[in-house]
Amino acid sequence: MTQHFLLSAASRTLSLRSIYKAGEDAAYETFCEMRWPETNGEAVCPCCGFDEAYKITTRRKFKCKACHHQFSVTSGTIFASRKMDFVDLWAAICIIVNASKGVSMVQLSRDLDCQYKTAFVLAHKLREAMAREVHTGEVLEGHVEIDGAYFGGHIRPENAKVDRVDRRKKEHQTGKRRVVIALREREGRTLPFVGMSEGEGVALANENVSRLSTMSADEANHWDELHLGHYVDRVNHSEIYSDHGKHTNMVESFFSRLRRMVEGQHHHVSPQYLYQYANHAAWLEDNRRTDNGTLAQIVV
């Protein structure tokens, strides 16, 4: 029986043990190599692009020999003005990319021995970097699946039965319920969006899917408009999930990861942050067969 990639040694090229065993200096050198790979970690001025600089070793800064601008390895990056040690930053990246269903900020703050807000801001900076990898501006091609899943807006029922209301009615809703609309290539990229209704996905598909692509969707009425611009396979989930290649299993796999991330790790995600978590899940799903060492370098 073939071994799954995530169970193999090839998927484990980075660990917390190796990070802390190597120490702060090794972590700093790793950041330099990731920032300036074309010069093997030698500083390049972010202002003028000159590749020779003085090293200010007491503050781990550089001074450009051409324009005399002072900068550090994190200047102009998501870690600019950082206060954490490089070894802790590298460990935080390792923890986040290793968690296939995400990691709670309480757990991250305990692992790094930092404040909850510090862990929260750091994780969201990494999610912003993931979002740039997910939303590249390129349209999806080939065969694309589309679907939506609703998150949030839970209404806790009253203790006594006589006090309970019909939570399906609009007047009893909290207004916090959102739908994540996902477009996913078969064995390819995933593009998530957040909206108020699933029908918004039609306009998103017209904007982000190539006109030469074919699509798959379920039998919801709002997807009927997709036929105006694409050839669309439809599958009735009340009767069958996969009908001779007609399915939305790939996009449902993304929703499975996102739902387990929200419900199993974070327990609650505010509507204003749902988009970031959706991009996080999409990034993990698209890179699920990449070793964790490469993932850590990609996200930075």
PDB file of C-alpha atoms in Angstrom:
ATOM      1  CA  MET A   1       0.000   0.000   0.000  1.00  0.00           C
ATOM      2  CA  THR A   2       1.378   3.408  -1.005  1.00  0.00           C
ATOM      3  CA  GLN A   3       2.211   5.681   1.908  1.00  0.00           C
ATOM      4  CA  HIS A   4       0.466   9.044   2.094  1.00  0.00           C
ATOM      5  CA  PHE A   5       2.791  11.997   1.522  1.00  0.00           C
ATOM      6  CA  LEU A   6       2.020  13.613   4.879  1.00  0.00           C
ATOM      7  CA  LEU A   7       3.071  10.402   6.645  1.00  0.00           C
ATOM      8  CA  SER A   8       6.408  10.212   4.850  1.00  0.00           C
ATOM      9  CA  ALA A   9       9.751  11.602   6.002  1.00  0.00           C
ATOM     10  CA  ALA A  10       9.885  13.743   2.843  1.00  0.00           C
ATOM     11  CA  SER A  11       7.120  15.975   4.237  1.00  0.00           C
ATOM     12  CA  ARG A  12       9.115  16.735   7.408  1.00  0.00           C
ATOM     13  CA  THR A  13      12.057  18.967   6.546  1.00  0.00           C
ATOM     14  CA  LEU A  14      11.591  21.495   9.365  1.00  0.00           C
ATOM     15  CA  SER A  15      10.874  21.041  13.071  1.00  0.00           C
ATOM     16  CA  LEU A  16      10.740  23.118  16.237  1.00  0.00           C
ATOM     17  CA  ARG A  17      13.493  20.959  17.701  1.00  0.00           C
ATOM     18  CA  SER A  18      15.902  21.813  14.875  1.00  0.00           C
ATOM     19  CA  ILE A  19      15.001  25.533  15.028  1.00  0.00           C
ATOM     20  CA  TYR A  20      15.714  25.981  18.733  1.00  0.00           C
ATOM     21  CA  LYS A  21      18.701  23.647  18.646  1.00  0.00           C
ATOM     22  CA  ALA A  22      20.339  25.789  15.931  1.00  0.00           C
ATOM     23  CA  GLY A  23      19.741  28.982  17.927  1.00  0.00           C
ATOM     24  CA  GLU A  24      19.215  32.689  17.273  1.00  0.00           C
ATOM     25  CA  ASP A  25      22.189  33.245  14.947  1.00  0.00           C
ATOM     26  CA  ALA A  26      21.150  30.413  12.644  1.00  0.00           C
ATOM     27  CA  ALA A  27      17.580  31.760  12.526  1.00  0.00           C
ATOM     28  CA  TYR A  28      18.905  35.214  11.616  1.00  0.00           C
ATOM     29  CA  GLU A  29      21.013  33.747   8.803  1.00  0.00           C
ATOM     30  CA  THR A  30      17.936  31.870   7.551  1.00  0.00           C
ATOM     31  CA  PHE A  31      15.965  35.122   7.335  1.00  0.00           C
ATOM     32  CA  CYS A  32      18.840  36.755   5.436  1.00  0.00           C
ATOM     33  CA  GLU A  33      18.960  33.902   2.942  1.00  0.00           C
ATOM     34  CA  MET A  34      15.201  34.042   2.434  1.00  0.00           C
ATOM     35  CA  ARG A  35      15.222  37.832   2.023  1.00  0.00           C
ATOM     36  CA  TRP A  36      18.144  37.933  -0.429  1.00  0.00           C
ATOM     37  CA  PRO A  37      18.380  34.512  -2.114  1.00  0.00           C
ATOM     38  CA  GLU A  38      20.012  35.954  -5.247  1.00  0.00           C
ATOM     39  CA  THR A  39      23.081  37.030  -3.210  1.00  0.00           C
ATOM     40  CA  ASN A  40      23.125  34.029  -0.831  1.00  0.00           C
ATOM     41  CA  GLY A  41      22.036  36.153   2.110  1.00  0.00           C
ATOM     42  CA  GLU A  42      24.233  39.198   1.449  1.00  0.00           C
ATOM     43  CA  ALA A  43      22.313  42.425   2.051  1.00  0.00           C
ATOM     44  CA  VAL A  44      20.820  44.371  -0.847  1.00  0.00           C
ATOM     45  CA  CYS A  45      19.660  47.932  -0.218  1.00  0.00           C
ATOM     46  CA  PRO A  46      15.846  48.188  -0.495  1.00  0.00           C
ATOM     47  CA  CYS A  47      16.129  51.855  -1.556  1.00  0.00           C
ATOM     48  CA  CYS A  48      18.686  51.890  -4.368  1.00  0.00           C
ATOM     49  CA  GLY A  49      19.257  48.165  -4.972  1.00  0.00           C
ATOM     50  CA  PHE A  50      23.028  48.351  -4.369  1.00  0.00           C
ATOM     51  CA  ASP A  51      24.409  44.990  -3.223  1.00  0.00           C
ATOM     52  CA  GLU A  52      27.197  46.194  -0.929  1.00  0.00           C
ATOM     53  CA  ALA A  53      26.558  47.361   2.620  1.00  0.00           C
ATOM     54  CA  TYR A  54      28.332  47.851   5.914  1.00  0.00           C
ATOM     55  CA  LYS A  55      27.262  45.512   8.721  1.00  0.00           C
ATOM     56  CA  ILE A  56      26.241  47.150  12.004  1.00  0.00           C
ATOM     57  CA  THR A  57      26.635  44.006  14.066  1.00  0.00           C
ATOM     58  CA  THR A  58      25.624  45.527  17.410  1.00  0.00           C
ATOM     59  CA  ARG A  59      22.079  46.169  16.114  1.00  0.00           C
ATOM     60  CA  ARG A  60      21.915  43.604  13.296  1.00  0.00           C
ATOM     61  CA  LYS A  61      21.482  46.351  10.734  1.00  0.00           C
ATOM     62  CA  PHE A  62      23.096  47.317   7.444  1.00  0.00           C
ATOM     63  CA  LYS A  63      24.204  50.627   5.943  1.00  0.00           C
ATOM     64  CA  CYS A  64      24.247  50.922   2.159  1.00  0.00           C
ATOM     65  CA  LYS A  65      27.623  51.953   0.742  1.00  0.00           C
ATOM     66  CA  ALA A  66      25.917  53.870  -2.069  1.00  0.00           C
ATOM     67  CA  CYS A  67      23.023  55.828  -0.534  1.00  0.00           C
ATOM     68  CA  HIS A  68      23.939  55.333   3.166  1.00  0.00           C
ATOM     69  CA  HIS A  69      20.415  54.130   3.979  1.00  0.00           C
ATOM     70  CA  GLN A  70      20.205  52.004   7.123  1.00  0.00           C
ATOM     71  CA  PHE A  71      17.994  48.922   7.003  1.00  0.00           C
ATOM     72  CA  SER A  72      17.559  45.487   8.527  1.00  0.00           C
ATOM     73  CA  VAL A  73      16.652  42.084   7.153  1.00  0.00           C
ATOM     74  CA  THR A  74      12.995  42.690   8.046  1.00  0.00           C
ATOM     75  CA  SER A  75      12.714  46.256   6.659  1.00  0.00           C
ATOM     76  CA  GLY A  76       9.814  46.515   4.237  1.00  0.00           C
ATOM     77  CA  THR A  77       8.482  43.039   5.075  1.00  0.00           C
ATOM     78  CA  ILE A  78       5.578  41.792   7.187  1.00  0.00           C
ATOM     79  CA  PHE A  79       8.025  41.523  10.106  1.00  0.00           C
ATOM     80  CA  ALA A  80       9.120  45.178   9.986  1.00  0.00           C
ATOM     81  CA  SER A  81       9.516  46.799  13.436  1.00  0.00           C
ATOM     82  CA  ARG A  82       9.477  43.353  15.015  1.00  0.00           C
ATOM     83  CA  LYS A  83      10.450  42.900  18.651  1.00  0.00           C
ATOM     84  CA  MET A  84      10.513  39.106  18.858  1.00  0.00           C
ATOM     85  CA  ASP A  85      13.733  37.166  18.432  1.00  0.00           C
ATOM     86  CA  PHE A  86      14.348  35.662  15.025  1.00  0.00           C
ATOM     87  CA  VAL A  87      14.299  32.162  16.465  1.00  0.00           C
ATOM     88  CA  ASP A  88      10.784  32.793  17.856  1.00  0.00           C
ATOM     89  CA  LEU A  89       9.582  34.225  14.546  1.00  0.00           C
ATOM     90  CA  TRP A  90      10.958  31.211  12.703  1.00  0.00           C
ATOM     91  CA  ALA A  91       9.308  28.910  15.250  1.00  0.00           C
ATOM     92  CA  ALA A  92       5.960  30.690  14.828  1.00  0.00           C
ATOM     93  CA  ILE A  93       6.138  30.183  11.066  1.00  0.00           C
ATOM     94  CA  CYS A  94       6.940  26.519  11.611  1.00  0.00           C
ATOM     95  CA  ILE A  95       3.973  26.041  13.970  1.00  0.00           C
ATOM     96  CA  ILE A  96       1.505  27.730  11.616  1.00  0.00           C
ATOM     97  CA  VAL A  97       2.555  25.900   8.445  1.00  0.00           C
ATOM     98  CA  ASN A  98       2.680  22.563  10.291  1.00  0.00           C
ATOM     99  CA  ALA A  99      -0.930  22.894  11.504  1.00  0.00           C
ATOM    100  CA  SER A 100      -2.980  21.412   8.666  1.00  0.00           C
ATOM    101  CA  LYS A 101      -6.228  22.643  10.249  1.00  0.00           C
ATOM    102  CA  GLY A 102      -4.831  25.859  11.718  1.00  0.00           C
ATOM    103  CA  VAL A 103      -3.782  26.637  15.265  1.00  0.00           C
ATOM    104  CA  SER A 104      -5.565  28.714  17.892  1.00  0.00           C
ATOM    105  CA  MET A 105      -3.971  31.952  19.033  1.00  0.00           C
ATOM    106  CA  VAL A 106      -4.168  30.857  22.661  1.00  0.00           C
ATOM    107  CA  GLN A 107      -2.082  27.798  21.853  1.00  0.00           C
ATOM    108  CA  LEU A 108       0.365  29.819  19.744  1.00  0.00           C
ATOM    109  CA  SER A 109       0.820  32.382  22.533  1.00  0.00           C
ATOM    110  CA  ARG A 110       1.565  29.592  24.997  1.00  0.00           C
ATOM    111  CA  ASP A 111       4.009  27.861  22.649  1.00  0.00           C
ATOM    112  CA  LEU A 112       5.919  31.115  22.069  1.00  0.00           C
ATOM    113  CA  ASP A 113       5.429  32.469  25.611  1.00  0.00           C
ATOM    114  CA  CYS A 114       4.034  35.755  24.344  1.00  0.00           C
ATOM    115  CA  GLN A 115       0.873  37.798  24.766  1.00  0.00           C
ATOM    116  CA  TYR A 116      -2.318  36.692  23.010  1.00  0.00           C
ATOM    117  CA  LYS A 117      -2.442  39.919  20.970  1.00  0.00           C
ATOM    118  CA  THR A 118       1.140  39.362  19.831  1.00  0.00           C
ATOM    119  CA  ALA A 119       0.289  35.887  18.551  1.00  0.00           C
ATOM    120  CA  PHE A 120      -2.913  37.182  16.926  1.00  0.00           C
ATOM    121  CA  VAL A 121      -1.168  39.990  15.017  1.00  0.00           C
ATOM    122  CA  LEU A 122       1.719  37.743  13.984  1.00  0.00           C
ATOM    123  CA  ALA A 123      -0.616  35.051  12.652  1.00  0.00           C
ATOM    124  CA  HIS A 124      -2.653  37.572  10.674  1.00  0.00           C
ATOM    125  CA  LYS A 125       0.512  38.983   9.109  1.00  0.00           C
ATOM    126  CA  LEU A 126       1.323  35.483   7.898  1.00  0.00           C
ATOM    127  CA  ARG A 127      -2.242  35.087   6.606  1.00  0.00           C
ATOM    128  CA  GLU A 128      -1.813  38.295   4.615  1.00  0.00           C
ATOM    129  CA  ALA A 129       1.266  36.744   3.004  1.00  0.00           C
ATOM    130  CA  MET A 130      -0.738  33.591   2.266  1.00  0.00           C
ATOM    131  CA  ALA A 131      -3.506  35.689   0.688  1.00  0.00           C
ATOM    132  CA  ARG A 132      -0.999  37.194  -1.753  1.00  0.00           C
ATOM    133  CA  GLU A 133      -0.039  33.672  -2.805  1.00  0.00           C
ATOM    134  CA  VAL A 134      -3.697  32.672  -3.244  1.00  0.00           C
ATOM    135  CA  HIS A 135      -5.030  35.783  -5.020  1.00  0.00           C
ATOM    136  CA  THR A 136      -2.457  36.303  -7.740  1.00  0.00           C
ATOM    137  CA  GLY A 137      -4.808  38.033 -10.198  1.00  0.00           C
ATOM    138  CA  GLU A 138      -4.606  35.147 -12.672  1.00  0.00           C
ATOM    139  CA  VAL A 139      -7.879  33.617 -13.882  1.00  0.00           C
ATOM    140  CA  LEU A 140      -8.640  29.958 -13.223  1.00  0.00           C
ATOM    141  CA  GLU A 141      -8.411  27.571 -16.158  1.00  0.00           C
ATOM    142  CA  GLY A 142      -9.288  23.997 -17.032  1.00  0.00           C
ATOM    143  CA  HIS A 143     -12.240  22.529 -15.153  1.00  0.00           C
ATOM    144  CA  VAL A 144     -13.399  24.693 -12.237  1.00  0.00           C
ATOM    145  CA  GLU A 145     -15.752  23.747  -9.411  1.00  0.00           C
ATOM    146  CA  ILE A 146     -17.868  26.340  -7.597  1.00  0.00           C
ATOM    147  CA  ASP A 147     -19.843  26.139  -4.383  1.00  0.00           C
ATOM    148  CA  GLY A 148     -20.611  28.049  -1.203  1.00  0.00           C
ATOM    149  CA  ALA A 149     -20.689  27.273   2.519  1.00  0.00           C
ATOM    150  CA  TYR A 150     -22.186  29.358   5.324  1.00  0.00           C
ATOM    151  CA  PHE A 151     -20.301  30.248   8.498  1.00  0.00           C
ATOM    152  CA  GLY A 152     -21.207  32.095  11.683  1.00  0.00           C
ATOM    153  CA  GLY A 153     -24.463  33.646  12.793  1.00  0.00           C
ATOM    154  CA  HIS A 154     -25.284  30.939  15.325  1.00  0.00           C
ATOM    155  CA  ILE A 155     -28.249  31.767  17.543  1.00  0.00           C
ATOM    156  CA  ARG A 156     -28.217  30.072  20.910  1.00  0.00           C
ATOM    157  CA  PRO A 157     -31.661  28.694  21.793  1.00  0.00           C
ATOM    158  CA  GLU A 158     -33.344  29.803  25.002  1.00  0.00           C
ATOM    159  CA  ASN A 159     -33.308  27.490  27.992  1.00  0.00           C
ATOM    160  CA  ALA A 160     -37.095  27.106  28.269  1.00  0.00           C
ATOM    161  CA  LYS A 161     -38.954  25.738  25.263  1.00  0.00           C
ATOM    162  CA  VAL A 162     -41.712  28.352  25.580  1.00  0.00           C
ATOM    163  CA  ASP A 163     -39.145  31.135  25.137  1.00  0.00           C
ATOM    164  CA  ARG A 164     -37.562  29.697  21.979  1.00  0.00           C
ATOM    165  CA  VAL A 165     -38.093  31.338  18.592  1.00  0.00           C
ATOM    166  CA  ASP A 166     -37.885  30.094  15.021  1.00  0.00           C
ATOM    167  CA  ARG A 167     -34.210  30.732  14.283  1.00  0.00           C
ATOM    168  CA  ARG A 168     -34.803  30.352  10.540  1.00  0.00           C
ATOM    169  CA  LYS A 169     -36.743  33.617  10.294  1.00  0.00           C
ATOM    170  CA  LYS A 170     -34.931  36.767   9.216  1.00  0.00           C
ATOM    171  CA  GLU A 171     -36.118  38.853  12.178  1.00  0.00           C
ATOM    172  CA  HIS A 172     -34.362  36.461  14.535  1.00  0.00           C
ATOM    173  CA  GLN A 173     -31.017  36.442  12.704  1.00  0.00           C
ATOM    174  CA  THR A 174     -27.900  38.122  14.118  1.00  0.00           C
ATOM    175  CA  GLY A 175     -26.665  39.539  10.792  1.00  0.00           C
ATOM    176  CA  LYS A 176     -23.267  37.892  11.265  1.00  0.00           C
ATOM    177  CA  ARG A 177     -23.853  34.923   8.973  1.00  0.00           C
ATOM    178  CA  ARG A 178     -21.571  34.921   5.920  1.00  0.00           C
ATOM    179  CA  VAL A 179     -21.038  32.619   2.977  1.00  0.00           C
ATOM    180  CA  VAL A 180     -17.607  31.564   1.714  1.00  0.00           C
ATOM    181  CA  ILE A 181     -17.768  31.154  -2.064  1.00  0.00           C
ATOM    182  CA  ALA A 182     -14.945  29.035  -3.438  1.00  0.00           C
ATOM    183  CA  LEU A 183     -13.738  28.513  -7.001  1.00  0.00           C
ATOM    184  CA  ARG A 184     -11.345  25.617  -7.392  1.00  0.00           C
ATOM    185  CA  GLU A 185      -9.528  24.080 -10.322  1.00  0.00           C
ATOM    186  CA  ARG A 186      -9.452  20.320 -10.466  1.00  0.00           C
ATOM    187  CA  GLU A 187      -6.089  19.510  -8.844  1.00  0.00           C
ATOM    188  CA  GLY A 188      -5.190  23.186  -8.995  1.00  0.00           C
ATOM    189  CA  ARG A 189      -5.670  26.572  -7.332  1.00  0.00           C
ATOM    190  CA  THR A 190      -8.418  27.604  -4.913  1.00  0.00           C
ATOM    191  CA  LEU A 191      -9.943  31.100  -4.818  1.00  0.00           C
ATOM    192  CA  PRO A 192     -12.153  31.883  -1.808  1.00  0.00           C
ATOM    193  CA  PHE A 193     -14.384  34.929  -1.393  1.00  0.00           C
ATOM    194  CA  VAL A 194     -16.762  36.040   1.361  1.00  0.00           C
ATOM    195  CA  GLY A 195     -20.243  37.397   0.675  1.00  0.00           C
ATOM    196  CA  MET A 196     -23.739  37.679   2.036  1.00  0.00           C
ATOM    197  CA  SER A 197     -25.392  35.209  -0.364  1.00  0.00           C
ATOM    198  CA  GLU A 198     -24.211  32.295  -2.473  1.00  0.00           C
ATOM    199  CA  GLY A 199     -25.664  33.871  -5.611  1.00  0.00           C
ATOM    200  CA  GLU A 200     -22.826  36.425  -5.606  1.00  0.00           C
ATOM    201  CA  GLY A 201     -20.624  33.612  -6.890  1.00  0.00           C
ATOM    202  CA  VAL A 202     -21.947  34.029 -10.446  1.00  0.00           C
ATOM    203  CA  ALA A 203     -20.324  37.450 -10.843  1.00  0.00           C
ATOM    204  CA  LEU A 204     -17.149  36.167  -9.174  1.00  0.00           C
ATOM    205  CA  ALA A 205     -16.997  33.241 -11.618  1.00  0.00           C
ATOM    206  CA  ASN A 206     -17.416  35.538 -14.629  1.00  0.00           C
ATOM    207  CA  GLU A 207     -14.539  37.673 -13.362  1.00  0.00           C
ATOM    208  CA  ASN A 208     -12.101  34.978 -12.205  1.00  0.00           C
ATOM    209  CA  VAL A 209     -12.710  31.986 -14.509  1.00  0.00           C
ATOM    210  CA  SER A 210     -11.486  31.769 -18.095  1.00  0.00           C
ATOM    211  CA  ARG A 211     -14.207  31.746 -20.754  1.00  0.00           C
ATOM    212  CA  LEU A 212     -12.625  28.601 -22.189  1.00  0.00           C
ATOM    213  CA  SER A 213     -13.025  26.720 -18.906  1.00  0.00           C
ATOM    214  CA  THR A 214     -15.727  24.234 -18.038  1.00  0.00           C
ATOM    215  CA  MET A 215     -17.381  24.256 -14.622  1.00  0.00           C
ATOM    216  CA  SER A 216     -19.174  22.062 -12.106  1.00  0.00           C
ATOM    217  CA  ALA A 217     -21.883  23.210  -9.690  1.00  0.00           C
ATOM    218  CA  ASP A 218     -24.776  21.813  -7.703  1.00  0.00           C
ATOM    219  CA  GLU A 219     -28.471  22.214  -8.568  1.00  0.00           C
ATOM    220  CA  ALA A 220     -29.017  25.518  -6.712  1.00  0.00           C
ATOM    221  CA  ASN A 221     -31.079  27.902  -8.857  1.00  0.00           C
ATOM    222  CA  HIS A 222     -28.613  30.805  -8.713  1.00  0.00           C
ATOM    223  CA  TRP A 223     -26.023  28.763 -10.606  1.00  0.00           C
ATOM    224  CA  ASP A 224     -28.305  28.678 -13.677  1.00  0.00           C
ATOM    225  CA  GLU A 225     -26.770  31.952 -14.875  1.00  0.00           C
ATOM    226  CA  LEU A 226     -23.382  30.244 -15.205  1.00  0.00           C
ATOM    227  CA  HIS A 227     -24.649  28.544 -18.373  1.00  0.00           C
ATOM    228  CA  LEU A 228     -24.651  31.920 -20.140  1.00  0.00           C
ATOM    229  CA  GLY A 229     -20.843  32.003 -20.200  1.00  0.00           C
ATOM    230  CA  HIS A 230     -19.606  28.459 -19.541  1.00  0.00           C
ATOM    231  CA  TYR A 231     -20.399  24.823 -20.114  1.00  0.00           C
ATOM    232  CA  VAL A 232     -21.497  23.669 -16.644  1.00  0.00           C
ATOM    233  CA  ASP A 233     -21.936  20.154 -15.230  1.00  0.00           C
ATOM    234  CA  ARG A 234     -24.672  20.035 -12.594  1.00  0.00           C
ATOM    235  CA  VAL A 235     -25.040  17.437  -9.865  1.00  0.00           C
ATOM    236  CA  ASN A 236     -28.066  17.024  -7.592  1.00  0.00           C
ATOM    237  CA  HIS A 237     -26.651  16.382  -4.115  1.00  0.00           C
ATOM    238  CA  SER A 238     -30.029  15.260  -2.778  1.00  0.00           C
ATOM    239  CA  GLU A 239     -29.740  12.217  -5.029  1.00  0.00           C
ATOM    240  CA  ILE A 240     -26.017  11.669  -5.694  1.00  0.00           C
ATOM    241  CA  TYR A 241     -22.650  13.242  -4.837  1.00  0.00           C
ATOM    242  CA  SER A 242     -20.689  12.085  -7.891  1.00  0.00           C
ATOM    243  CA  ASP A 243     -22.210  11.114 -11.213  1.00  0.00           C
ATOM    244  CA  HIS A 244     -19.625   9.789 -13.690  1.00  0.00           C
ATOM    245  CA  GLY A 245     -17.189  12.647 -13.173  1.00  0.00           C
ATOM    246  CA  LYS A 246     -19.817  15.291 -12.392  1.00  0.00           C
ATOM    247  CA  HIS A 247     -19.073  16.402  -8.855  1.00  0.00           C
ATOM    248  CA  THR A 248     -17.847  19.254  -6.650  1.00  0.00           C
ATOM    249  CA  ASN A 249     -15.711  17.066  -4.392  1.00  0.00           C
ATOM    250  CA  MET A 250     -12.586  19.188  -4.736  1.00  0.00           C
ATOM    251  CA  VAL A 251     -14.220  22.397  -3.534  1.00  0.00           C
ATOM    252  CA  GLU A 252     -16.026  20.411  -0.827  1.00  0.00           C
ATOM    253  CA  SER A 253     -12.605  19.216   0.356  1.00  0.00           C
ATOM    254  CA  PHE A 254     -11.600  22.854   0.846  1.00  0.00           C
ATOM    255  CA  PHE A 255     -14.784  23.543   2.823  1.00  0.00           C
ATOM    256  CA  SER A 256     -14.073  20.500   4.975  1.00  0.00           C
ATOM    257  CA  ARG A 257     -10.665  21.885   5.938  1.00  0.00           C
ATOM    258  CA  LEU A 258     -12.029  25.391   6.552  1.00  0.00           C
ATOM    259  CA  ARG A 259     -14.938  24.148   8.668  1.00  0.00           C
ATOM    260  CA  ARG A 260     -12.634  22.034  10.823  1.00  0.00           C
ATOM    261  CA  MET A 261     -10.325  25.021  11.168  1.00  0.00           C
ATOM    262  CA  VAL A 262     -13.128  27.332  12.315  1.00  0.00           C
ATOM    263  CA  GLU A 263     -15.056  24.898  14.508  1.00  0.00           C
ATOM    264  CA  GLY A 264     -12.240  22.691  15.752  1.00  0.00           C
ATOM    265  CA  GLN A 265      -9.429  25.194  16.371  1.00  0.00           C
ATOM    266  CA  HIS A 266     -10.779  28.735  16.546  1.00  0.00           C
ATOM    267  CA  HIS A 267     -14.373  27.869  17.635  1.00  0.00           C
ATOM    268  CA  HIS A 268     -15.519  31.284  16.432  1.00  0.00           C
ATOM    269  CA  VAL A 269     -14.411  33.638  13.664  1.00  0.00           C
ATOM    270  CA  SER A 270     -15.779  37.184  13.346  1.00  0.00           C
ATOM    271  CA  PRO A 271     -17.184  38.143   9.915  1.00  0.00           C
ATOM    272  CA  GLN A 272     -14.428  40.735   9.335  1.00  0.00           C
ATOM    273  CA  TYR A 273     -11.741  38.049   9.714  1.00  0.00           C
ATOM    274  CA  LEU A 274     -13.432  35.171   7.848  1.00  0.00           C
ATOM    275  CA  TYR A 275     -11.780  36.171   4.556  1.00  0.00           C
ATOM    276  CA  GLN A 276      -8.285  35.814   6.085  1.00  0.00           C
ATOM    277  CA  TYR A 277      -9.061  32.375   7.491  1.00  0.00           C
ATOM    278  CA  ALA A 278     -10.550  31.263   4.167  1.00  0.00           C
ATOM    279  CA  ASN A 279      -7.325  32.278   2.398  1.00  0.00           C
ATOM    280  CA  HIS A 280      -5.321  30.431   5.049  1.00  0.00           C
ATOM    281  CA  ALA A 281      -7.299  27.238   4.405  1.00  0.00           C
ATOM    282  CA  ALA A 282      -6.980  27.696   0.629  1.00  0.00           C
ATOM    283  CA  TRP A 283      -3.209  28.114   0.918  1.00  0.00           C
ATOM    284  CA  LEU A 284      -2.920  24.964   3.009  1.00  0.00           C
ATOM    285  CA  GLU A 285      -5.149  23.040   0.605  1.00  0.00           C
ATOM    286  CA  ASP A 286      -3.206  24.135  -2.487  1.00  0.00           C
ATOM    287  CA  ASN A 287       0.150  23.270  -0.861  1.00  0.00           C
ATOM    288  CA  ARG A 288      -0.925  20.053   0.857  1.00  0.00           C
ATOM    289  CA  ARG A 289       1.742  18.021  -0.949  1.00  0.00           C
ATOM    290  CA  THR A 290       4.643  20.372  -0.218  1.00  0.00           C
ATOM    291  CA  ASP A 291       7.138  19.681   2.581  1.00  0.00           C
ATOM    292  CA  ASN A 292       6.905  21.954   5.612  1.00  0.00           C
ATOM    293  CA  GLY A 293      10.375  23.439   5.142  1.00  0.00           C
ATOM    294  CA  THR A 294       9.448  24.728   1.702  1.00  0.00           C
ATOM    295  CA  LEU A 295       6.106  25.958   3.020  1.00  0.00           C
ATOM    296  CA  ALA A 296       7.850  28.038   5.689  1.00  0.00           C
ATOM    297  CA  GLN A 297      10.011  29.737   3.044  1.00  0.00           C
ATOM    298  CA  ILE A 298       7.056  30.314   0.691  1.00  0.00           C
ATOM    299  CA  VAL A 299       4.928  32.077   3.282  1.00  0.00           C
ATOM    300  CA  VAL A 300       7.726  34.534   4.164  1.00  0.00           C
TER     301      VAL A 300
END
